[in-house]
Amino acid sequence: ADAEDSAQALRLQQLLDDKTKPPGSLGRIEQLAQQLGLILASEAPVLQAPQMLVCAADHGLAAQGVSAFPQEVTRQMVENFLAGGAAVSVLARQHGIALTVVDCGVAHDFGGDRPGLRVRKAAPGTADASLGPAMRAAECAQAIAHGMDLVRELPGNALLLGEMGIANTSAATLLTARLTGHEVAACTGSGTGLVGPALAHKLRVLQSVYLRHADARTPLAALAAFGGLEIATLVGVLLQGARERRVLVVDGFITTAAVLVAQALAPAVRGYCVFSHLSGERGHAIALAHLGVRPLLDLGLRLGEGSGAALAWPLLQSASLLLREMASFAGAGVSKRGELAV
Amino acid sequence: ADAEDSAQALRLQQLLDDKTKPPGSLGRIEQLAQQLGLILASEAPVLQAPQMLVCAADHGLAAQGVSAFPQEVTRQMVENFLAGGAAVSVLARQHGIALTVVDCGVAHDFGGDRPGLRVRKAAPGTADASLGPAMRAAECAQAIAHGMDLVRELPGNALLLGEMGIANTSAATLLTARLTGHEVAACTGSGTGLVGPALAHKLRVLQSVYLRHADARTPLAALAAFGGLEIATLVGVLLQGARERRVLVVDGFITTAAVLVAQALAPAVRGYCVFSHLSGERGHAIALAHLGVRPLLDLGLRLGEGSGAALAWPLLQSASLLLREMASFAGAGVSKRGELAV
């Protein structure tokens, strides 16, 4: 059995159709229940010990003025995550999701692991991609290996993917353009809030970086060329998470860029991914269309951190509970459609 | 202060803008937080003791073959709600929402109140609207009064609205057409799953009923003409809930038809309503557009019962928690945008 097992999919659909409701009337929640049953290879899937991984890193390209916020905000937000004051902190607490922040390459020394923090640094930030590759191949491989190791250390059967990194919409934009074949301009958005001339400047910088690395065409070459360390770590998380049959809850634009890379390396990854929301960031719809998937929520979120994944989490719990706990027509003594009308 | 207080709205927006995130980056969750703050007249709104009311009743029009399910399913589903096996039962349990089923006019004698069941019957089902008015004016008024009384008896500051009644998409369709001015054909959908000739038959019946009651043009006259008893009870719930400044979580097509009536009677009602989802039932988008509102979820749900309201409930909790618990830029020592760039 795998996430594409068609016989198991049919059994799950029959179970859902026998629940006390008109067939299909729970809409995409039924598809979600089916997917969870396939991933966890169970007709009564139970989500256990969900883990939110917020992968944080800095980007050398920030020096080119592609973000509305200064680079030190990456470090400051890591402290905010740990102190419990960030959006993802509040949402993870609400839903009983364990939150682990990973320093994948923040330009700051946190002094080693702390409760809630894992320091897994392949480098203290990427190099400026406008001057050369963001990562050396060895750094990129190490960041991916860190992601795989992190998953091996975590309990549970569901991972929620988050990220933080000033300028990381730039890296995600470049990866999305390269891996989907769309124009950089079509994939470039406001990030944390650029408008007018500042947004035009970001686009010019990204077009120039894109051309500079025209030869970085394989998924791994593009990842190394454009960055970032947090995206590479997330690629490792996705690859290992799928291998272990965990449910992978994808957040927004940056985490979806990691899926583009991981799926290009291992196509089975996509079947383990639940796409939580459509981001307000422009390139996200392009990345999702390339993957042929439709996310659960469309709320104009554009924060990242894993906030959209956390907001969607109760829908996954609902889907698994409905599959497990709803009565069947026979069990509840409810007439099926048309029984008396015949 | 009321749900439209513009000074309070501005204060809430300033609070949200000072949270550690780019302005507006939580999208519609920010608007939801603002609405909850306005309804509950608080800059730190706390949702307390949420109550799901599933209003159930039968429809005489069911005799005309407008539903895919036999009328006895209304009674059977009431037992299923009480036994905990229906979708809304599972979802209410998941989220700690108290569930009360109201017999507003089921064609069955449940023998009085039971744990989780309130018998508030203005009549044992409506009359067949193809032959005359579904309700007498006095029955309609009594059903509304029952809804108001129910709210007075319930604790908490949030009500989730659900319903059950074989053939009640027909009543909702007729109400939506009459109160929005759209064609019956544009408002008619598959309900529990009619297709082809059965759907064409439903449409012919509804067009005939619509013309028969061409003179029922005021909200209350239309409600009495088309039914049903559960919709009238929900109108009372909405009117009293708004008066008591409770958050009113609207489910799908049938509960939105109740909002159309209530809002026509008391325009302030709309400000207290959170629209949980866009139903797959055809007329729902028309009703929502008439009200000028956009729901939170779009998952192709078409079950009713309050299932969509329950699925959206954690988003309301998230919105209030983010407003209360997220750190401010100053409090968390995070740099605001552009501070270092100037």
CSV table of N, CA and C in Angstrom, one decimal, chain B residues 206-291:
chain,number,residue,atom,x,y,z
B,206,LEU,N,-41.1,23.7,-7.7
B,206,LEU,CA,-40.8,25.0,-7.0
B,206,LEU,C,-41.3,26.2,-7.8
B,207,GLN,N,-41.2,26.1,-9.1
B,207,GLN,CA,-41.7,27.3,-9.9
B,207,GLN,C,-43.2,27.4,-9.7
B,208,SER,N,-43.9,26.3,-9.6
B,208,SER,CA,-45.3,26.4,-9.4
B,208,SER,C,-45.7,26.9,-8.1
B,209,VAL,N,-45.0,26.4,-7.0
B,209,VAL,CA,-45.2,26.9,-5.7
B,209,VAL,C,-44.9,28.4,-5.6
B,210,TYR,N,-43.8,28.8,-6.2
B,210,TYR,CA,-43.4,30.2,-6.2
B,210,TYR,C,-44.5,31.1,-6.8
B,211,LEU,N,-45.1,30.7,-7.9
B,211,LEU,CA,-46.2,31.5,-8.5
B,211,LEU,C,-47.5,31.5,-7.7
B,212,ARG,N,-47.8,30.3,-7.1
B,212,ARG,CA,-49.0,30.2,-6.3
B,212,ARG,C,-49.0,31.2,-5.1
B,213,HIS,N,-47.7,31.5,-4.6
B,213,HIS,CA,-47.6,32.4,-3.5
B,213,HIS,C,-47.0,33.8,-3.9
B,214,ALA,N,-47.4,34.2,-5.1
B,214,ALA,CA,-46.9,35.4,-5.7
B,214,ALA,C,-47.2,36.7,-4.8
B,215,ASP,N,-48.2,36.6,-4.0
B,215,ASP,CA,-48.5,37.7,-3.1
B,215,ASP,C,-47.8,37.7,-1.8
B,216,ALA,N,-47.0,36.7,-1.5
B,216,ALA,CA,-46.3,36.6,-0.2
B,216,ALA,C,-45.0,37.3,-0.4
B,217,ARG,N,-45.0,38.6,-0.3
B,217,ARG,CA,-43.8,39.4,-0.7
B,217,ARG,C,-43.0,40.0,0.5
B,218,THR,N,-43.6,40.1,1.7
B,218,THR,CA,-42.8,40.6,2.8
B,218,THR,C,-42.0,39.4,3.4
B,219,PRO,N,-41.0,39.7,4.1
B,219,PRO,CA,-40.2,38.5,4.7
B,219,PRO,C,-41.0,37.5,5.4
B,220,LEU,N,-41.9,38.0,6.3
B,220,LEU,CA,-42.7,37.1,7.1
B,220,LEU,C,-43.7,36.4,6.3
B,221,ALA,N,-44.3,37.0,5.3
B,221,ALA,CA,-45.3,36.4,4.5
B,221,ALA,C,-44.6,35.3,3.7
B,222,ALA,N,-43.5,35.6,3.2
B,222,ALA,CA,-42.8,34.6,2.4
B,222,ALA,C,-42.4,33.4,3.2
B,223,LEU,N,-41.9,33.7,4.4
B,223,LEU,CA,-41.5,32.6,5.4
B,223,LEU,C,-42.7,31.7,5.7
B,224,ALA,N,-43.9,32.3,5.9
B,224,ALA,CA,-45.1,31.5,6.2
B,224,ALA,C,-45.5,30.7,5.0
B,225,ALA,N,-45.4,31.3,3.8
B,225,ALA,CA,-45.9,30.7,2.6
B,225,ALA,C,-45.0,29.5,2.3
B,226,PHE,N,-43.7,29.6,2.4
B,226,PHE,CA,-42.8,28.6,1.9
B,226,PHE,C,-42.3,27.6,3.0
B,227,GLY,N,-42.3,28.1,4.2
B,227,GLY,CA,-41.7,27.3,5.3
B,227,GLY,C,-40.2,27.6,5.5
B,228,GLY,N,-39.6,26.8,6.4
B,228,GLY,CA,-40.2,25.8,7.2
B,228,GLY,C,-40.1,26.2,8.6
B,229,LEU,N,-40.6,25.3,9.5
B,229,LEU,CA,-40.6,25.6,10.9
B,229,LEU,C,-39.2,25.8,11.5
B,230,GLU,N,-38.3,25.0,10.9
B,230,GLU,CA,-36.9,25.1,11.4
B,230,GLU,C,-36.2,26.4,11.0
B,231,ILE,N,-36.6,26.9,9.8
B,231,ILE,CA,-36.1,28.2,9.3
B,231,ILE,C,-36.7,29.3,10.2
B,232,ALA,N,-38.0,29.2,10.5
B,232,ALA,CA,-38.6,30.3,11.3
B,232,ALA,C,-37.9,30.3,12.7
B,233,THR,N,-37.7,29.1,13.3
B,233,THR,CA,-37.0,29.0,14.6
B,233,THR,C,-35.6,29.7,14.5
B,234,LEU,N,-34.9,29.4,13.4
B,234,LEU,CA,-33.6,30.0,13.2
B,234,LEU,C,-33.7,31.5,13.1
B,235,VAL,N,-34.7,32.0,12.5
B,235,VAL,CA,-34.9,33.4,12.4
B,235,VAL,C,-35.0,34.0,13.8
B,236,GLY,N,-35.7,33.4,14.7
B,236,GLY,CA,-35.8,33.8,16.1
B,236,GLY,C,-34.5,33.7,16.8
B,237,VAL,N,-33.7,32.7,16.5
B,237,VAL,CA,-32.4,32.5,17.1
B,237,VAL,C,-31.5,33.7,16.7
B,238,LEU,N,-31.6,34.0,15.4
B,238,LEU,CA,-30.7,35.1,14.9
B,238,LEU,C,-31.1,36.4,15.5
B,239,LEU,N,-32.4,36.7,15.6
B,239,LEU,CA,-32.9,38.0,16.1
B,239,LEU,C,-32.5,38.2,17.5
B,240,GLN,N,-32.7,37.1,18.3
B,240,GLN,CA,-32.4,37.2,19.8
B,240,GLN,C,-30.9,37.2,20.0
B,241,GLY,N,-30.2,36.3,19.2
B,241,GLY,CA,-28.7,36.2,19.3
B,241,GLY,C,-28.0,37.6,19.1
B,242,ALA,N,-28.5,38.3,18.0
B,242,ALA,CA,-27.9,39.6,17.7
B,242,ALA,C,-28.2,40.6,18.9
B,243,ARG,N,-29.5,40.5,19.4
B,243,ARG,CA,-29.8,41.4,20.4
B,243,ARG,C,-29.0,41.2,21.7
B,244,GLU,N,-28.5,40.0,21.9
B,244,GLU,CA,-27.7,39.7,23.0
B,244,GLU,C,-26.2,39.8,22.7
B,245,ARG,N,-25.9,40.3,21.5
B,245,ARG,CA,-24.5,40.4,21.1
B,245,ARG,C,-23.7,39.1,21.1
B,246,ARG,N,-24.4,38.1,20.6
B,246,ARG,CA,-23.6,36.8,20.5
B,246,ARG,C,-23.1,36.7,19.1
B,247,VAL,N,-22.0,35.9,19.0
B,247,VAL,CA,-21.4,35.6,17.6
B,247,VAL,C,-22.3,34.5,17.0
B,248,LEU,N,-22.8,34.8,15.8
B,248,LEU,CA,-23.7,33.9,15.1
B,248,LEU,C,-23.0,33.2,14.0
B,249,VAL,N,-22.7,31.9,14.1
B,249,VAL,CA,-21.9,31.2,13.0
B,249,VAL,C,-22.9,30.5,12.1
B,250,VAL,N,-23.0,31.1,10.9
B,250,VAL,CA,-24.0,30.6,9.9
B,250,VAL,C,-23.4,29.4,9.1
B,251,ASP,N,-24.2,28.4,8.9
B,251,ASP,CA,-23.7,27.2,8.2
B,251,ASP,C,-23.9,27.4,6.7
B,252,GLY,N,-24.8,26.7,6.1
B,252,GLY,CA,-24.9,26.8,4.6
B,252,GLY,C,-26.1,27.4,4.1
B,253,PHE,N,-26.7,26.8,3.1
B,253,PHE,CA,-27.8,27.4,2.3
B,253,PHE,C,-29.1,27.7,3.1
B,254,ILE,N,-29.5,26.7,3.9
B,254,ILE,CA,-30.7,26.8,4.7
B,254,ILE,C,-30.6,27.9,5.8
B,255,THR,N,-29.5,27.8,6.5
B,255,THR,CA,-29.3,28.8,7.6
B,255,THR,C,-29.1,30.2,7.0
B,256,THR,N,-28.5,30.3,5.8
B,256,THR,CA,-28.4,31.6,5.2
B,256,THR,C,-29.7,32.2,4.8
B,257,ALA,N,-30.6,31.3,4.3
B,257,ALA,CA,-32.0,31.7,4.0
B,257,ALA,C,-32.6,32.3,5.3
B,258,ALA,N,-32.4,31.7,6.4
B,258,ALA,CA,-32.9,32.3,7.7
B,258,ALA,C,-32.3,33.7,7.9
B,259,VAL,N,-31.0,33.9,7.6
B,259,VAL,CA,-30.4,35.2,7.7
B,259,VAL,C,-31.0,36.2,6.8
B,260,LEU,N,-31.4,35.8,5.6
B,260,LEU,CA,-32.1,36.7,4.6
B,260,LEU,C,-33.3,37.2,5.3
B,261,VAL,N,-34.1,36.3,5.9
B,261,VAL,CA,-35.4,36.8,6.5
B,261,VAL,C,-35.0,37.7,7.7
B,262,ALA,N,-34.1,37.2,8.6
B,262,ALA,CA,-33.8,38.0,9.8
B,262,ALA,C,-33.2,39.4,9.5
B,263,GLN,N,-32.4,39.4,8.5
B,263,GLN,CA,-31.7,40.7,8.2
B,263,GLN,C,-32.7,41.6,7.5
B,264,ALA,N,-33.7,41.1,6.8
B,264,ALA,CA,-34.7,42.0,6.3
B,264,ALA,C,-35.6,42.6,7.4
B,265,LEU,N,-35.7,41.8,8.5
B,265,LEU,CA,-36.5,42.3,9.6
B,265,LEU,C,-35.7,43.2,10.5
B,266,ALA,N,-34.4,43.0,10.6
B,266,ALA,CA,-33.5,43.7,11.5
B,266,ALA,C,-32.1,43.8,10.9
B,267,PRO,N,-31.8,44.8,10.1
B,267,PRO,CA,-30.6,44.9,9.3
B,267,PRO,C,-29.3,44.7,10.1
B,268,ALA,N,-29.3,45.0,11.4
B,268,ALA,CA,-28.1,44.9,12.3
B,268,ALA,C,-27.7,43.4,12.4
B,269,VAL,N,-28.6,42.5,12.2
B,269,VAL,CA,-28.3,41.1,12.4
B,269,VAL,C,-27.0,40.6,11.6
B,270,ARG,N,-26.9,41.1,10.4
B,270,ARG,CA,-25.8,40.7,9.5
B,270,ARG,C,-24.4,40.9,10.2
B,271,GLY,N,-24.2,42.0,10.9
B,271,GLY,CA,-23.0,42.3,11.6
B,271,GLY,C,-22.5,41.3,12.6
B,272,TYR,N,-23.5,40.5,13.1
B,272,TYR,CA,-23.2,39.5,14.2
B,272,TYR,C,-23.0,38.1,13.5
B,273,CYS,N,-23.1,38.0,12.2
B,273,CYS,CA,-23.0,36.7,11.6
B,273,CYS,C,-21.6,36.5,11.0
B,274,VAL,N,-21.1,35.3,11.3
B,274,VAL,CA,-19.9,34.9,10.6
B,274,VAL,C,-20.3,33.8,9.7
B,275,PHE,N,-20.1,33.9,8.4
B,275,PHE,CA,-20.5,33.0,7.4
B,275,PHE,C,-19.4,31.9,7.2
B,276,SER,N,-19.7,30.7,7.5
B,276,SER,CA,-18.7,29.7,7.7
B,276,SER,C,-18.2,29.1,6.4
B,277,HIS,N,-19.1,28.9,5.4
B,277,HIS,CA,-18.6,28.2,4.2
B,277,HIS,C,-19.5,28.5,3.0
B,278,LEU,N,-19.0,28.4,1.8
B,278,LEU,CA,-19.8,28.4,0.6
B,278,LEU,C,-20.2,27.0,0.3
B,279,SER,N,-21.5,26.8,0.3
B,279,SER,CA,-22.1,25.5,0.0
B,279,SER,C,-21.9,25.1,-1.4
B,280,GLY,N,-21.9,23.8,-1.7
B,280,GLY,CA,-22.0,23.3,-3.0
B,280,GLY,C,-23.4,23.5,-3.6
B,281,GLU,N,-24.4,23.7,-2.7
B,281,GLU,CA,-25.8,23.9,-3.2
B,281,GLU,C,-25.9,25.2,-3.9
B,282,ARG,N,-26.6,25.2,-5.1
B,282,ARG,CA,-26.5,26.2,-6.1
B,282,ARG,C,-26.9,27.6,-5.6
B,283,GLY,N,-28.0,27.7,-4.8
B,283,GLY,CA,-28.5,29.0,-4.5
B,283,GLY,C,-27.7,29.8,-3.4
B,284,HIS,N,-26.7,29.1,-2.8
B,284,HIS,CA,-26.1,29.7,-1.7
B,284,HIS,C,-25.3,30.9,-2.1
B,285,ALA,N,-24.6,30.8,-3.2
B,285,ALA,CA,-23.7,31.9,-3.6
B,285,ALA,C,-24.6,33.2,-3.9
B,286,ILE,N,-25.8,32.9,-4.4
B,286,ILE,CA,-26.7,34.1,-4.6
B,286,ILE,C,-27.2,34.7,-3.3
B,287,ALA,N,-27.5,33.9,-2.3
B,287,ALA,CA,-27.9,34.5,-1.0
B,287,ALA,C,-26.7,35.3,-0.4
B,288,LEU,N,-25.5,34.7,-0.5
B,288,LEU,CA,-24.3,35.4,0.1
B,288,LEU,C,-24.0,36.7,-0.6
B,289,ALA,N,-24.1,36.7,-1.9
B,289,ALA,CA,-23.9,37.9,-2.7
B,289,ALA,C,-24.9,39.0,-2.3
B,290,HIS,N,-26.2,38.5,-2.2
B,290,HIS,CA,-27.2,39.5,-1.8
B,290,HIS,C,-26.9,40.2,-0.4
B,291,LEU,N,-26.3,39.4,0.5
B,291,LEU,CA,-25.9,39.9,1.8
B,291,LEU,C,-24.6,40.6,1.7
